[in-house]
CSV table of N, CA and C in Angstrom, one decimal:
chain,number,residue,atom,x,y,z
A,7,UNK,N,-18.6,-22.2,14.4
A,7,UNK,CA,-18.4,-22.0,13.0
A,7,UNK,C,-18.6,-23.3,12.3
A,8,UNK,N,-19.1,-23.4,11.0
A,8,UNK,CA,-19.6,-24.3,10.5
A,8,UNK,C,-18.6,-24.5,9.7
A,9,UNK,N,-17.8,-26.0,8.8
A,9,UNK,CA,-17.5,-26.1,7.8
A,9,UNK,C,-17.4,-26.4,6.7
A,10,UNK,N,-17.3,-25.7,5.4
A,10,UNK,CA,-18.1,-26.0,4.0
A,10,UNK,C,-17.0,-26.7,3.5
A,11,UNK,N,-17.7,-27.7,2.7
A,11,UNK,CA,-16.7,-28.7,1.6
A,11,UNK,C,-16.2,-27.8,0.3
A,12,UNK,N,-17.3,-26.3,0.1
A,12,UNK,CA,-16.9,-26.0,-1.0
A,12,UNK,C,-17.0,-24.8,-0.9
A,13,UNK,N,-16.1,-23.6,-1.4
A,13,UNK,CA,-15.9,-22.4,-1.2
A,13,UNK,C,-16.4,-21.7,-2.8
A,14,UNK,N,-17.6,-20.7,-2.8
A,14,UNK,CA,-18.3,-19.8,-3.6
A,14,UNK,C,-18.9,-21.1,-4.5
A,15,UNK,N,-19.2,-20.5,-5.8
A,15,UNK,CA,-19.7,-20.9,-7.1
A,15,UNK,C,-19.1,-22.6,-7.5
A,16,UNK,N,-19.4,-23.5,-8.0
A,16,UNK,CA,-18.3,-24.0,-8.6
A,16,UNK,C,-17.7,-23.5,-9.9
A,17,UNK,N,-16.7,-23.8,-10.1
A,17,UNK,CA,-16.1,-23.1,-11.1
A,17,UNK,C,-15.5,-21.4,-10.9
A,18,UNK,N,-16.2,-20.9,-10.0
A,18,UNK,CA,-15.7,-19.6,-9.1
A,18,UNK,C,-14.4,-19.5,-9.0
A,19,UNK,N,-14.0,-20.2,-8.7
A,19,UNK,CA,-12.4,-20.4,-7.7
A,19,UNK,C,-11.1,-19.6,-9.0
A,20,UNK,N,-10.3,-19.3,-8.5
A,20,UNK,CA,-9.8,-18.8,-9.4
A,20,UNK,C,-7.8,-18.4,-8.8
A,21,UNK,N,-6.9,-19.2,-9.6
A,21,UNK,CA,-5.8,-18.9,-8.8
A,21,UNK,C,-5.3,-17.3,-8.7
A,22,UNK,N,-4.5,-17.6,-7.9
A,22,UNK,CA,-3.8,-15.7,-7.6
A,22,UNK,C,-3.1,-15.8,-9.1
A,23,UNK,N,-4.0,-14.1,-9.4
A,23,UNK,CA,-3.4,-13.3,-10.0
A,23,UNK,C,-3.7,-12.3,-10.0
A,24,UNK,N,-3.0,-11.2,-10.6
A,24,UNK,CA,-2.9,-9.8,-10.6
A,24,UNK,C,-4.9,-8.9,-11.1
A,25,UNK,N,-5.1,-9.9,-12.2
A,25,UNK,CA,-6.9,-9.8,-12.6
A,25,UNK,C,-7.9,-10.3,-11.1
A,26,UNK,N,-7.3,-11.3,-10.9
A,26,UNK,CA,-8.2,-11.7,-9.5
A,26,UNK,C,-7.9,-10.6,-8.4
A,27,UNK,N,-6.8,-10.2,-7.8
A,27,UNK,CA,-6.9,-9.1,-7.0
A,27,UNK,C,-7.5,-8.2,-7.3
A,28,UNK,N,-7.6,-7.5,-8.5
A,28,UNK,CA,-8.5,-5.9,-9.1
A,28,UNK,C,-9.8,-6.6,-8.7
A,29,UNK,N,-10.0,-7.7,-9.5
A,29,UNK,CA,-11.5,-8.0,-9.3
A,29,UNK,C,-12.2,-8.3,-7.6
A,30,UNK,N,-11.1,-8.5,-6.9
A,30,UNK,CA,-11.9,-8.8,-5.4
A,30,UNK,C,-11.8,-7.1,-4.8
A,31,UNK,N,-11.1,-6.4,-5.0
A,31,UNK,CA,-10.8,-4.9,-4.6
A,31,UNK,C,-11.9,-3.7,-4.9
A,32,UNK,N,-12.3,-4.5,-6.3
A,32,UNK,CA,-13.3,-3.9,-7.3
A,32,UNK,C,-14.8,-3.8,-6.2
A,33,UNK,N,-14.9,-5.0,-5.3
A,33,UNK,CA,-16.1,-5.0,-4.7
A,33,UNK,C,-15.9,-4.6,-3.0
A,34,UNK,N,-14.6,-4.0,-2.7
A,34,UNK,CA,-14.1,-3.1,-1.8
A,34,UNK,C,-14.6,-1.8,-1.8
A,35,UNK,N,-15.4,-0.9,-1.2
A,35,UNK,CA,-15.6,0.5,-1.4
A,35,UNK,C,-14.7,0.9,-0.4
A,36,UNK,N,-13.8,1.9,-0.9
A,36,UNK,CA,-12.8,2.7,-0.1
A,36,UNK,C,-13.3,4.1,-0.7
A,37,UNK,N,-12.7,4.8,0.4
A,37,UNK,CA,-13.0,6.3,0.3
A,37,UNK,C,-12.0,6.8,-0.6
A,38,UNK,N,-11.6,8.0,-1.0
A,38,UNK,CA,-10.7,8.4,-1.9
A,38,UNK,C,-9.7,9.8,-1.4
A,39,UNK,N,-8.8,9.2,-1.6
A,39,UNK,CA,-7.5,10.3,-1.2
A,39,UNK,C,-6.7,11.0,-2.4
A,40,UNK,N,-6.4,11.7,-2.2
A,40,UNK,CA,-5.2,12.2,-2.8
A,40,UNK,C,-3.9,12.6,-2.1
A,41,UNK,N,-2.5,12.4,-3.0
A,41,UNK,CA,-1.5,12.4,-2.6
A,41,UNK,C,-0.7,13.2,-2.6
A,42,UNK,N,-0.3,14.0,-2.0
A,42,UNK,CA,0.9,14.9,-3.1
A,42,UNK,C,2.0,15.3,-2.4
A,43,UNK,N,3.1,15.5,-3.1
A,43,UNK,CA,4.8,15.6,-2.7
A,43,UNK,C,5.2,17.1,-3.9
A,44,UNK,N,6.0,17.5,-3.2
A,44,UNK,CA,6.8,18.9,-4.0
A,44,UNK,C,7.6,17.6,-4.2
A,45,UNK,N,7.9,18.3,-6.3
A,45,UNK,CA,9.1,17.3,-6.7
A,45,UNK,C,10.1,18.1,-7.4
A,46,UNK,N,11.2,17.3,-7.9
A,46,UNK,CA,12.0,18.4,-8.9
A,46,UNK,C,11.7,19.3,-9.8
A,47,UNK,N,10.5,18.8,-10.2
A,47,UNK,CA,9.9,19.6,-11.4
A,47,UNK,C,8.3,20.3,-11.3
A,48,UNK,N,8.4,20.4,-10.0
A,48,UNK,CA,7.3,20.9,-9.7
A,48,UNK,C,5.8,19.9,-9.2
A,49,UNK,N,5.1,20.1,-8.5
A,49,UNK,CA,4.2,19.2,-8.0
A,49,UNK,C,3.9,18.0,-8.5
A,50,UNK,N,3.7,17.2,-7.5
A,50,UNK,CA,3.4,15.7,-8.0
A,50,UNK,C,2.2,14.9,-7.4
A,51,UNK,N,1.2,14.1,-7.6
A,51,UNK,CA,0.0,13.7,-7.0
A,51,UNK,C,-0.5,12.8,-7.3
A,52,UNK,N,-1.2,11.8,-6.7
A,52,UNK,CA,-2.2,10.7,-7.5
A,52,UNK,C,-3.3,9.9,-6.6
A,53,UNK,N,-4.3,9.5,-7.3
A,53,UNK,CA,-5.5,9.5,-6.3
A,53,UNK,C,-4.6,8.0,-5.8
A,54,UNK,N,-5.3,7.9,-4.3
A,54,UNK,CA,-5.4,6.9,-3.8
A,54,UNK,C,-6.3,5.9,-2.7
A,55,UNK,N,-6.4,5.2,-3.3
A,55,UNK,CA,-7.6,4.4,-2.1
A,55,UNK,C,-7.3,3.4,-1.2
A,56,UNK,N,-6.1,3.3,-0.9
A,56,UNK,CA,-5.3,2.5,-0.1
A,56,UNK,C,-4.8,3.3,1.1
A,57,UNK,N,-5.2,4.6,1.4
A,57,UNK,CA,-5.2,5.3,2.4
A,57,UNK,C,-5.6,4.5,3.9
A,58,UNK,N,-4.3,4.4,4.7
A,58,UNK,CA,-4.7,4.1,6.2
A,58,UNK,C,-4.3,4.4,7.4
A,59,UNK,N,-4.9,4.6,8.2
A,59,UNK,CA,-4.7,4.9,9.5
A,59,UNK,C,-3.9,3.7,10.3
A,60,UNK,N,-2.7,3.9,10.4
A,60,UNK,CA,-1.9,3.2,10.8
A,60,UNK,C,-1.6,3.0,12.6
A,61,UNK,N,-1.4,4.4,13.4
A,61,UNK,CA,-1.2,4.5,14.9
A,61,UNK,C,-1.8,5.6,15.1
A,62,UNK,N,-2.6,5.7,16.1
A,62,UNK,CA,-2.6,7.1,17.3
A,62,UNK,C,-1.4,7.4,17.5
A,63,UNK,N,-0.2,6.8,18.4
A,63,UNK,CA,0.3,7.3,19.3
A,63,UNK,C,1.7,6.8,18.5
A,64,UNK,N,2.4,7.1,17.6
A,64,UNK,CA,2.5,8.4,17.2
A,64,UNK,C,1.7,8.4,16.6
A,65,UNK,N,0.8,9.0,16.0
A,65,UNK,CA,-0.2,9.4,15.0
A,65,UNK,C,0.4,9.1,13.5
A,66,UNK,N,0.4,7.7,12.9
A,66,UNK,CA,1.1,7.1,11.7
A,66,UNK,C,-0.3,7.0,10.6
A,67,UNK,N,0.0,7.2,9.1
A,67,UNK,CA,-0.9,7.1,8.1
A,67,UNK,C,0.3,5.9,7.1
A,68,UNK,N,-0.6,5.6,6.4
A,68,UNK,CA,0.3,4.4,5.1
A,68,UNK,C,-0.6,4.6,4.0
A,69,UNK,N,0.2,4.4,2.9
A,69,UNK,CA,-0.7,4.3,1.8
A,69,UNK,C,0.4,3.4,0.4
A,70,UNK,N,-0.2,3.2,-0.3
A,70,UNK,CA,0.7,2.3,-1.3
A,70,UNK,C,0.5,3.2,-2.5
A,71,UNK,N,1.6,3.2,-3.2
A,71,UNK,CA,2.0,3.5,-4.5
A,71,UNK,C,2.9,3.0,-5.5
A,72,UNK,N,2.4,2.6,-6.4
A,72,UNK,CA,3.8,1.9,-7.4
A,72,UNK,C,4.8,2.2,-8.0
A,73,UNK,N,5.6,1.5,-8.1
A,73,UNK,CA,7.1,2.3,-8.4
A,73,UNK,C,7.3,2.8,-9.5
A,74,UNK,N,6.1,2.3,-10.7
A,74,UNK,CA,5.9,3.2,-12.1
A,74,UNK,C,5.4,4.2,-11.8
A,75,UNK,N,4.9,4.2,-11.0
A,75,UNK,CA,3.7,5.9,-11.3
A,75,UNK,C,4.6,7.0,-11.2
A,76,UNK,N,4.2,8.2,-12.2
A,76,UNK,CA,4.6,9.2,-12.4
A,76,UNK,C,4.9,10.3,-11.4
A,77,UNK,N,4.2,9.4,-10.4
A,77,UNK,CA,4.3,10.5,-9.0
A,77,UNK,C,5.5,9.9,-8.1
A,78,UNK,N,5.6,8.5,-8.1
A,78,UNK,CA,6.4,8.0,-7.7
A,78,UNK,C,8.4,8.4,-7.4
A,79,UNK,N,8.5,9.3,-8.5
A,79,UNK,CA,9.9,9.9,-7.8
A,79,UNK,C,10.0,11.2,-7.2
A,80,UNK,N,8.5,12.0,-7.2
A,80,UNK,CA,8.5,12.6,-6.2
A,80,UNK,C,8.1,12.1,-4.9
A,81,UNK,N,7.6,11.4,-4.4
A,81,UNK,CA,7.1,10.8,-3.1
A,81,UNK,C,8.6,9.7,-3.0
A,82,UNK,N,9.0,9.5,-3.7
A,82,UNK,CA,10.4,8.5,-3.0
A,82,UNK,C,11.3,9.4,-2.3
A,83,UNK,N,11.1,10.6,-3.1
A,83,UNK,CA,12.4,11.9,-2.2
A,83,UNK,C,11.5,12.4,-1.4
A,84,UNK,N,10.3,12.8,-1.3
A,84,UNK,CA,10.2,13.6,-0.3
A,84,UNK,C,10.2,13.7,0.8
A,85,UNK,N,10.3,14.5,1.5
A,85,UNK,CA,10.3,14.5,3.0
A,85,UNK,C,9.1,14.7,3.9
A,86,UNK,N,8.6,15.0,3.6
A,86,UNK,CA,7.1,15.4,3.5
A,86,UNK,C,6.3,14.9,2.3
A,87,UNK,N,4.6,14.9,2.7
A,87,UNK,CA,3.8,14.4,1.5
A,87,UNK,C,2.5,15.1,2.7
A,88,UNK,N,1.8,15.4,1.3
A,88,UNK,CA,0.1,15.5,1.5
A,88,UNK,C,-0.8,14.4,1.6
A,89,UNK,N,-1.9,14.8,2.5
A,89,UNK,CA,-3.4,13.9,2.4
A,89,UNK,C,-4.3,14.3,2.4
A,90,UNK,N,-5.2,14.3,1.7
A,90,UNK,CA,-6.5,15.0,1.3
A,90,UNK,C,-7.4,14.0,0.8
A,91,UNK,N,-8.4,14.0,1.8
A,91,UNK,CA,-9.7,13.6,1.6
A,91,UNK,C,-10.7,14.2,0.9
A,92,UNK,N,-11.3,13.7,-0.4
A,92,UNK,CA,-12.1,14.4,-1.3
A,92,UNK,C,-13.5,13.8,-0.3
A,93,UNK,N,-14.4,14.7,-1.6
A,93,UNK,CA,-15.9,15.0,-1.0
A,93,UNK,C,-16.5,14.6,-2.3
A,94,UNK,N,-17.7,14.0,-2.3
A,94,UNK,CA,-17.9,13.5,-3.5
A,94,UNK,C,-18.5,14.8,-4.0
A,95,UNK,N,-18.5,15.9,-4.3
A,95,UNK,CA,-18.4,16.5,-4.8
A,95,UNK,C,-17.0,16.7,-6.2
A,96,UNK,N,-15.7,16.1,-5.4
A,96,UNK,CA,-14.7,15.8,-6.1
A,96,UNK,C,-14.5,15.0,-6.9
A,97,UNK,N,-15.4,14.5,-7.6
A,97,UNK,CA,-15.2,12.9,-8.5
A,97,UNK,C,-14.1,13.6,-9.5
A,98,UNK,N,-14.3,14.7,-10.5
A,98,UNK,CA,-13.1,14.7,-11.8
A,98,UNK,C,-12.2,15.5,-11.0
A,99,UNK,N,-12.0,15.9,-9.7
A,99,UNK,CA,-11.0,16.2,-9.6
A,99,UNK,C,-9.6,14.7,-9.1
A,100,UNK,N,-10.8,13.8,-8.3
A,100,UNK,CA,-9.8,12.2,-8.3
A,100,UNK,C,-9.6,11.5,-9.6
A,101,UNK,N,-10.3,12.1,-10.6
A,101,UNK,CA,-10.0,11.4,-12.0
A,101,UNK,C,-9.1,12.1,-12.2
A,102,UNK,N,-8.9,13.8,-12.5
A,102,UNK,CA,-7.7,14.2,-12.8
A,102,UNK,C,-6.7,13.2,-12.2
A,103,UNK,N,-6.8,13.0,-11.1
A,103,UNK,CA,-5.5,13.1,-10.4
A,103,UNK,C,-5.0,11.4,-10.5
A,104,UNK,N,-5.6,10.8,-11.2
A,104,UNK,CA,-6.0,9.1,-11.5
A,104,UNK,C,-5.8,9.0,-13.1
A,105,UNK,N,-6.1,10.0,-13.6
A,105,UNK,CA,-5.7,9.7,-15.3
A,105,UNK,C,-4.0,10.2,-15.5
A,106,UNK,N,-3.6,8.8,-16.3
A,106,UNK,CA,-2.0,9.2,-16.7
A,106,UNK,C,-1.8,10.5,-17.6
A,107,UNK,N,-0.8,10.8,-17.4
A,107,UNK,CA,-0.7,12.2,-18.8
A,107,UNK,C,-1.3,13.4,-18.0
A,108,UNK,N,-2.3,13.5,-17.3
A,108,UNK,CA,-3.1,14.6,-17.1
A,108,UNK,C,-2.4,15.8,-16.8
A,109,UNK,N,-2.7,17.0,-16.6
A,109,UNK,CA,-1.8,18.2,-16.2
A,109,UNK,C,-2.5,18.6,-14.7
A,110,UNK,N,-2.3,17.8,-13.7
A,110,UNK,CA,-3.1,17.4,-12.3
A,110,UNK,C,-3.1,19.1,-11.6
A,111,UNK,N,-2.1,19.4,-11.3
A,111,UNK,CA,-2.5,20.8,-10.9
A,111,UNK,C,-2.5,22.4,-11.7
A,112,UNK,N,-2.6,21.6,-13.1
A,112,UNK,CA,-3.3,22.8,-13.9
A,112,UNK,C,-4.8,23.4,-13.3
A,113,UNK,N,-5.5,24.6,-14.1
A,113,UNK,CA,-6.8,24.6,-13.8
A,113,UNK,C,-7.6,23.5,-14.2
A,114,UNK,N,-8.3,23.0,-13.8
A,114,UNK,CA,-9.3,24.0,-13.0
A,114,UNK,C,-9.4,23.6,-11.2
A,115,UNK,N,-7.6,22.6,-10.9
A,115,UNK,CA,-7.2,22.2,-10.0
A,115,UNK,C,-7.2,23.7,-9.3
A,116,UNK,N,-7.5,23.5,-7.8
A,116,UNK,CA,-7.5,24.8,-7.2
A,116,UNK,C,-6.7,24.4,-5.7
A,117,UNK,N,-5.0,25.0,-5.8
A,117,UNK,CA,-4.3,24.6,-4.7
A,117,UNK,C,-3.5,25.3,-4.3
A,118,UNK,N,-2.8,25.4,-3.1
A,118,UNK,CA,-1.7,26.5,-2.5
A,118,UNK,C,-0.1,25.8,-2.5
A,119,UNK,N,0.6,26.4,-2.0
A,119,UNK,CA,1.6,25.5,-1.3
A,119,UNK,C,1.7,25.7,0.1
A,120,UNK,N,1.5,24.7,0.8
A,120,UNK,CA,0.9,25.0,2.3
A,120,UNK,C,2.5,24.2,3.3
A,121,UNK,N,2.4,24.3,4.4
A,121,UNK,CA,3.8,23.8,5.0
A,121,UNK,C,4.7,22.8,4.7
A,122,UNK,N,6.2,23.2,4.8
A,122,UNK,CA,6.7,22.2,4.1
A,122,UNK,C,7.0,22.3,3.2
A,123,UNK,N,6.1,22.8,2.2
A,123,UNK,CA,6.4,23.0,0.5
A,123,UNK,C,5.2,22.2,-0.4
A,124,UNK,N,4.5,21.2,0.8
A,124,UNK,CA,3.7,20.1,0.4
A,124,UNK,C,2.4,21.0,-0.7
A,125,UNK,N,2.3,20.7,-1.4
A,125,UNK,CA,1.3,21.2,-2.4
A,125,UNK,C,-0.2,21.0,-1.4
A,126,UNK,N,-1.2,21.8,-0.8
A,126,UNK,CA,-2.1,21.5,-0.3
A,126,UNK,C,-3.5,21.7,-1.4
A,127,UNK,N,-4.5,20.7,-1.9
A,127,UNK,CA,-5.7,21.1,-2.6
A,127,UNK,C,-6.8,22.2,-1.3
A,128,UNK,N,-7.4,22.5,-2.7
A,128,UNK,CA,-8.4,23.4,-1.6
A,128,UNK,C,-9.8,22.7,-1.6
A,129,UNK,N,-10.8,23.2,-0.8
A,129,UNK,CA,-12.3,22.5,-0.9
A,129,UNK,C,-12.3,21.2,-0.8
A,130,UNK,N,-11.4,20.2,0.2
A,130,UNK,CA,-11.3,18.9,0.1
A,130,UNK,C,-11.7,18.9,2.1
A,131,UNK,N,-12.2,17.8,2.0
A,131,UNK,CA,-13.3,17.5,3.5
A,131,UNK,C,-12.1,17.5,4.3
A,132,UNK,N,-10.6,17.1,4.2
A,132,UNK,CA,-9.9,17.1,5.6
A,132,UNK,C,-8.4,17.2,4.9
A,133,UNK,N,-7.5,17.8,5.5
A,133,UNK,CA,-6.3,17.5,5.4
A,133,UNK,C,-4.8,17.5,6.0
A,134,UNK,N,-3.9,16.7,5.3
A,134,UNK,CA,-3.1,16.7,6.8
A,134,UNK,C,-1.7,16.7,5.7
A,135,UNK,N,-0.5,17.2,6.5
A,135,UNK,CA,0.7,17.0,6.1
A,135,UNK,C,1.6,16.0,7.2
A,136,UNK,N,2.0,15.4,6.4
A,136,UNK,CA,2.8,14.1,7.1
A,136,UNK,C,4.5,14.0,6.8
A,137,UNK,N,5.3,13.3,7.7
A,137,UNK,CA,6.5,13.7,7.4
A,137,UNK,C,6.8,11.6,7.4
A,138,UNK,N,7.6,11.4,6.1
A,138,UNK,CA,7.7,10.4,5.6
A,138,UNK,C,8.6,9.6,6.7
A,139,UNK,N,8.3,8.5,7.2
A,139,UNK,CA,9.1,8.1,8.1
A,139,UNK,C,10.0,6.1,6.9
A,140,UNK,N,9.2,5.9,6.7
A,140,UNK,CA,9.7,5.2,5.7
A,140,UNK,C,9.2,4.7,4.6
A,141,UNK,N,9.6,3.7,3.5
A,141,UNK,CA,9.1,4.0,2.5
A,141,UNK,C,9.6,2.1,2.2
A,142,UNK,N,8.4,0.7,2.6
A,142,UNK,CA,8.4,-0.2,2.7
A,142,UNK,C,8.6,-1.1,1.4
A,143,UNK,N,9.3,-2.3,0.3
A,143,UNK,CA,9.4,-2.9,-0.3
A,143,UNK,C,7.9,-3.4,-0.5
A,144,UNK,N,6.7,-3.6,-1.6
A,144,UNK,CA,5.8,-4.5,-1.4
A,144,UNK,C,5.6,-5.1,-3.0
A,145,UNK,N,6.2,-5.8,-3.5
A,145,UNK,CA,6.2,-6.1,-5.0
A,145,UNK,C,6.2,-5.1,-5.9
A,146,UNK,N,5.6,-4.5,-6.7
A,146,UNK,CA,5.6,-3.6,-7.6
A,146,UNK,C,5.2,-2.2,-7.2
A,147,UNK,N,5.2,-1.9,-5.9
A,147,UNK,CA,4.7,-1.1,-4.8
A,147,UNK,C,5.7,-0.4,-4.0
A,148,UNK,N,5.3,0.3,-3.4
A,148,UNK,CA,5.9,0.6,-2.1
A,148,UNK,C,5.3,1.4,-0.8
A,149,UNK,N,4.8,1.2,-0.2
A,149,UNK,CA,4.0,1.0,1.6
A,149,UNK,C,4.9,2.0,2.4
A,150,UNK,N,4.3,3.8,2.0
A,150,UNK,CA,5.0,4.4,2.3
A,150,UNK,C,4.1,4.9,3.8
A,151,UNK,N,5.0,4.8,5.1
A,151,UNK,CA,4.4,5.2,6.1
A,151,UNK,C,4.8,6.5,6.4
A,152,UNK,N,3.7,7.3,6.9
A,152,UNK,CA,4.3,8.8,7.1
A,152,UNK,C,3.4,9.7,8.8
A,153,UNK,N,4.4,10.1,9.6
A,153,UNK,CA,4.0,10.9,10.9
A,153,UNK,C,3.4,11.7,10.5
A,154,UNK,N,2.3,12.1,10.8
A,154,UNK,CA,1.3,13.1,10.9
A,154,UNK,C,1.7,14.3,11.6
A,155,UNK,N,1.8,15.4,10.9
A,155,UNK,CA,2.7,16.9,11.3
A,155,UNK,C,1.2,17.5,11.5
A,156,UNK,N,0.9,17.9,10.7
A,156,UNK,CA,-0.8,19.2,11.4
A,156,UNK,C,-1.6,18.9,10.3
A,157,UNK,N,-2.7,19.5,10.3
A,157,UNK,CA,-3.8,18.9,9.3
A,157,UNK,C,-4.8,20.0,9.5
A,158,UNK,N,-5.9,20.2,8.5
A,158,UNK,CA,-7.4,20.6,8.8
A,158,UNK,C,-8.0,19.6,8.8
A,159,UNK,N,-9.1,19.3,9.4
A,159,UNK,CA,-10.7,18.4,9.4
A,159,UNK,C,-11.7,18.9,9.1
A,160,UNK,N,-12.1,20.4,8.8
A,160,UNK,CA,-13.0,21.4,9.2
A,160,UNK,C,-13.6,21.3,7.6
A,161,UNK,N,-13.5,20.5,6.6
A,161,UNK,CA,-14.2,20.8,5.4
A,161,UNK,C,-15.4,20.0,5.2
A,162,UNK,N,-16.4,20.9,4.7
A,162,UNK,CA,-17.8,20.7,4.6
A,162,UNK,C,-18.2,19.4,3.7
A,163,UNK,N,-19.1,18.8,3.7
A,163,UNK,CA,-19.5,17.6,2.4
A,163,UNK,C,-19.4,16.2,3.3
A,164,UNK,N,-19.5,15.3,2.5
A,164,UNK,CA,-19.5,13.9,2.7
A,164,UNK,C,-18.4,13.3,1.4
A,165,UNK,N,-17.9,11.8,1.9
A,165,UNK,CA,-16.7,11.6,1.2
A,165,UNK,C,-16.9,11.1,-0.1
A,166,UNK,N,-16.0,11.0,-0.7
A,166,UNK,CA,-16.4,10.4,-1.9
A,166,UNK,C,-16.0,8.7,-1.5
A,167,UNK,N,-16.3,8.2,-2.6
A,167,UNK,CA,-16.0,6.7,-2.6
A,167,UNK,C,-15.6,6.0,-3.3
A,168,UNK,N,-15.2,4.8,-3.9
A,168,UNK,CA,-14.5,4.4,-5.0
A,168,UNK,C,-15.0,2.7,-4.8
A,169,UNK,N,-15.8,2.3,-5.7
A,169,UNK,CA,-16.3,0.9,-6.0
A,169,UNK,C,-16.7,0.5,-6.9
A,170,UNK,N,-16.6,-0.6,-7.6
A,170,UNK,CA,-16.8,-0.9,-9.1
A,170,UNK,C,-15.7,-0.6,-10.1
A,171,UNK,N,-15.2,0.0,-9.7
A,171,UNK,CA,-14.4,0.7,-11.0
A,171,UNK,C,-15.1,2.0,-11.1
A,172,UNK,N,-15.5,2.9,-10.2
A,172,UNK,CA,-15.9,4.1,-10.3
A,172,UNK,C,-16.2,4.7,-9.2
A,173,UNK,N,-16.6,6.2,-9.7
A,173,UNK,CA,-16.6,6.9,-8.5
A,173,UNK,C,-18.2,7.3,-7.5
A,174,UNK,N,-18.1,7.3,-6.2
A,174,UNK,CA,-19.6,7.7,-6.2
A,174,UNK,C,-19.8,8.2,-4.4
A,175,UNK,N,-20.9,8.5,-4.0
A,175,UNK,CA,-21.0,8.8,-3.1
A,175,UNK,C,-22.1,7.7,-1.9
A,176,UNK,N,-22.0,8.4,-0.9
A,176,UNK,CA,-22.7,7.3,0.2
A,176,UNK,C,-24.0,7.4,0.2
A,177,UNK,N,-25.0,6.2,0.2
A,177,UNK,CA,-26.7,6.6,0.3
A,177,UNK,C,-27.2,6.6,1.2
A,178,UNK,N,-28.1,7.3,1.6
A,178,UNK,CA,-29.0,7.2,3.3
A,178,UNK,C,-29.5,6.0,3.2
C-alpha cells in the first residue's frame, strides 16, 4: 500500500456532519426495501435503504429508522415487521412509501395482511416476515434487528435501486 500526503481534492475535505454523510451515501447505490409493522391505527411503512443481511444462522436482517418517522411507533411496538424488496418496476410505489403525509397503503398501493398481522405488499421481487428481536440506540436512529420467520423469493423483475438522490434501475 502506498501513502498519500493528501486525501481527495484540495479543499475537498470536509468535517463530519449530518450534509457530509447524505452527500457520501448519495454516491452509495443501495437496493430499496420497504418496511412495514401492524400499528394502533392501522398499517405503518417506510422505504428503506439501509436494509441488511445480518446472520445465516440464526437467519438475522437490520435496518435503521429514525425515531421521528411516522412509522416509527409502529415498528417500536411491534412484534413482528415486514420486508419487501421492490422491483424497479416499483419506483412511485418507494416514493409513496418515502413521501411524508402520503396515504402509503391507500390505492393504488396493492396489499394483504399476511402472518402475524404484518401488512404484506403484493408484486414485490421477495418477501419475508421477521420477528423483532431488538431495537438498538444509534443517535437519532434506531438499528432494529429482526429473526427471519418465512418469506417468498419467487417474484419476477430486477431490483430497484436508490442513488443520487433518486430512483432507478441496474444496466447491462
Amino acid at each position: 500500500m502506498t501513502a498519500t500526503t493528501g486525501l481527495g481534492a484540495p479543499g475537498a475535505l470536509q468535517l463530519a456532519s449530518p450534509d457530509l454523510l447524505r452527500s457520501v451515501f448519495r454516491r452509495h447505490a443501495a437496493g430499496v426495501a420497504v418496511i412495514t409493522a401492524r400499528g394502533d391505527s392501522g398499517p405503518a411503512g417506510f422505504t428503506a435503504t439501509s436494509l441488511t443481511s445480518v446472520s445465516a444462522e440464526p437467519p438475522l436482517i437490520s435496518f435503521g429508522i429514525g425515531t421521528g418517522a411516522s412509522s416509527w411507533p409502529a415498528v417500536s411496538a411491534a412484534e413482528h415487521i415486514g420486508v419487501h424488496i421492490l422491483g424497479e418496476h416499483q419506483e412511485e410505489l418507494a416514493a409513496t412509501f418515502a413521501r411524508s403525509g402520503a396515504d402509503r397503503f391507500g390505492a393504488p398501493t396493492a396489499w394483504r395482511e399476511g402472518p402475524e398481522g404484518v401488512p404484506v405488499l403484493d408484486h414485490v421481487l421477495a418477501w419475508l416476515v421477521c420477528r423483532v428481536v431488538a431495537r438498538v440506540p444509534a443517535g437519532d436512529h434506531r438499528i432494529v434487528i429482526a429473526e427471519v420467520v418465512l418469506g417468498d423469493p419467487t417474484g419476477d423483475g430486477r431490483p430497484l435501486l436508490y442513488h443520487q438522490g433518486r430512483f432507478s434501475g441496474l444496466r447491462d
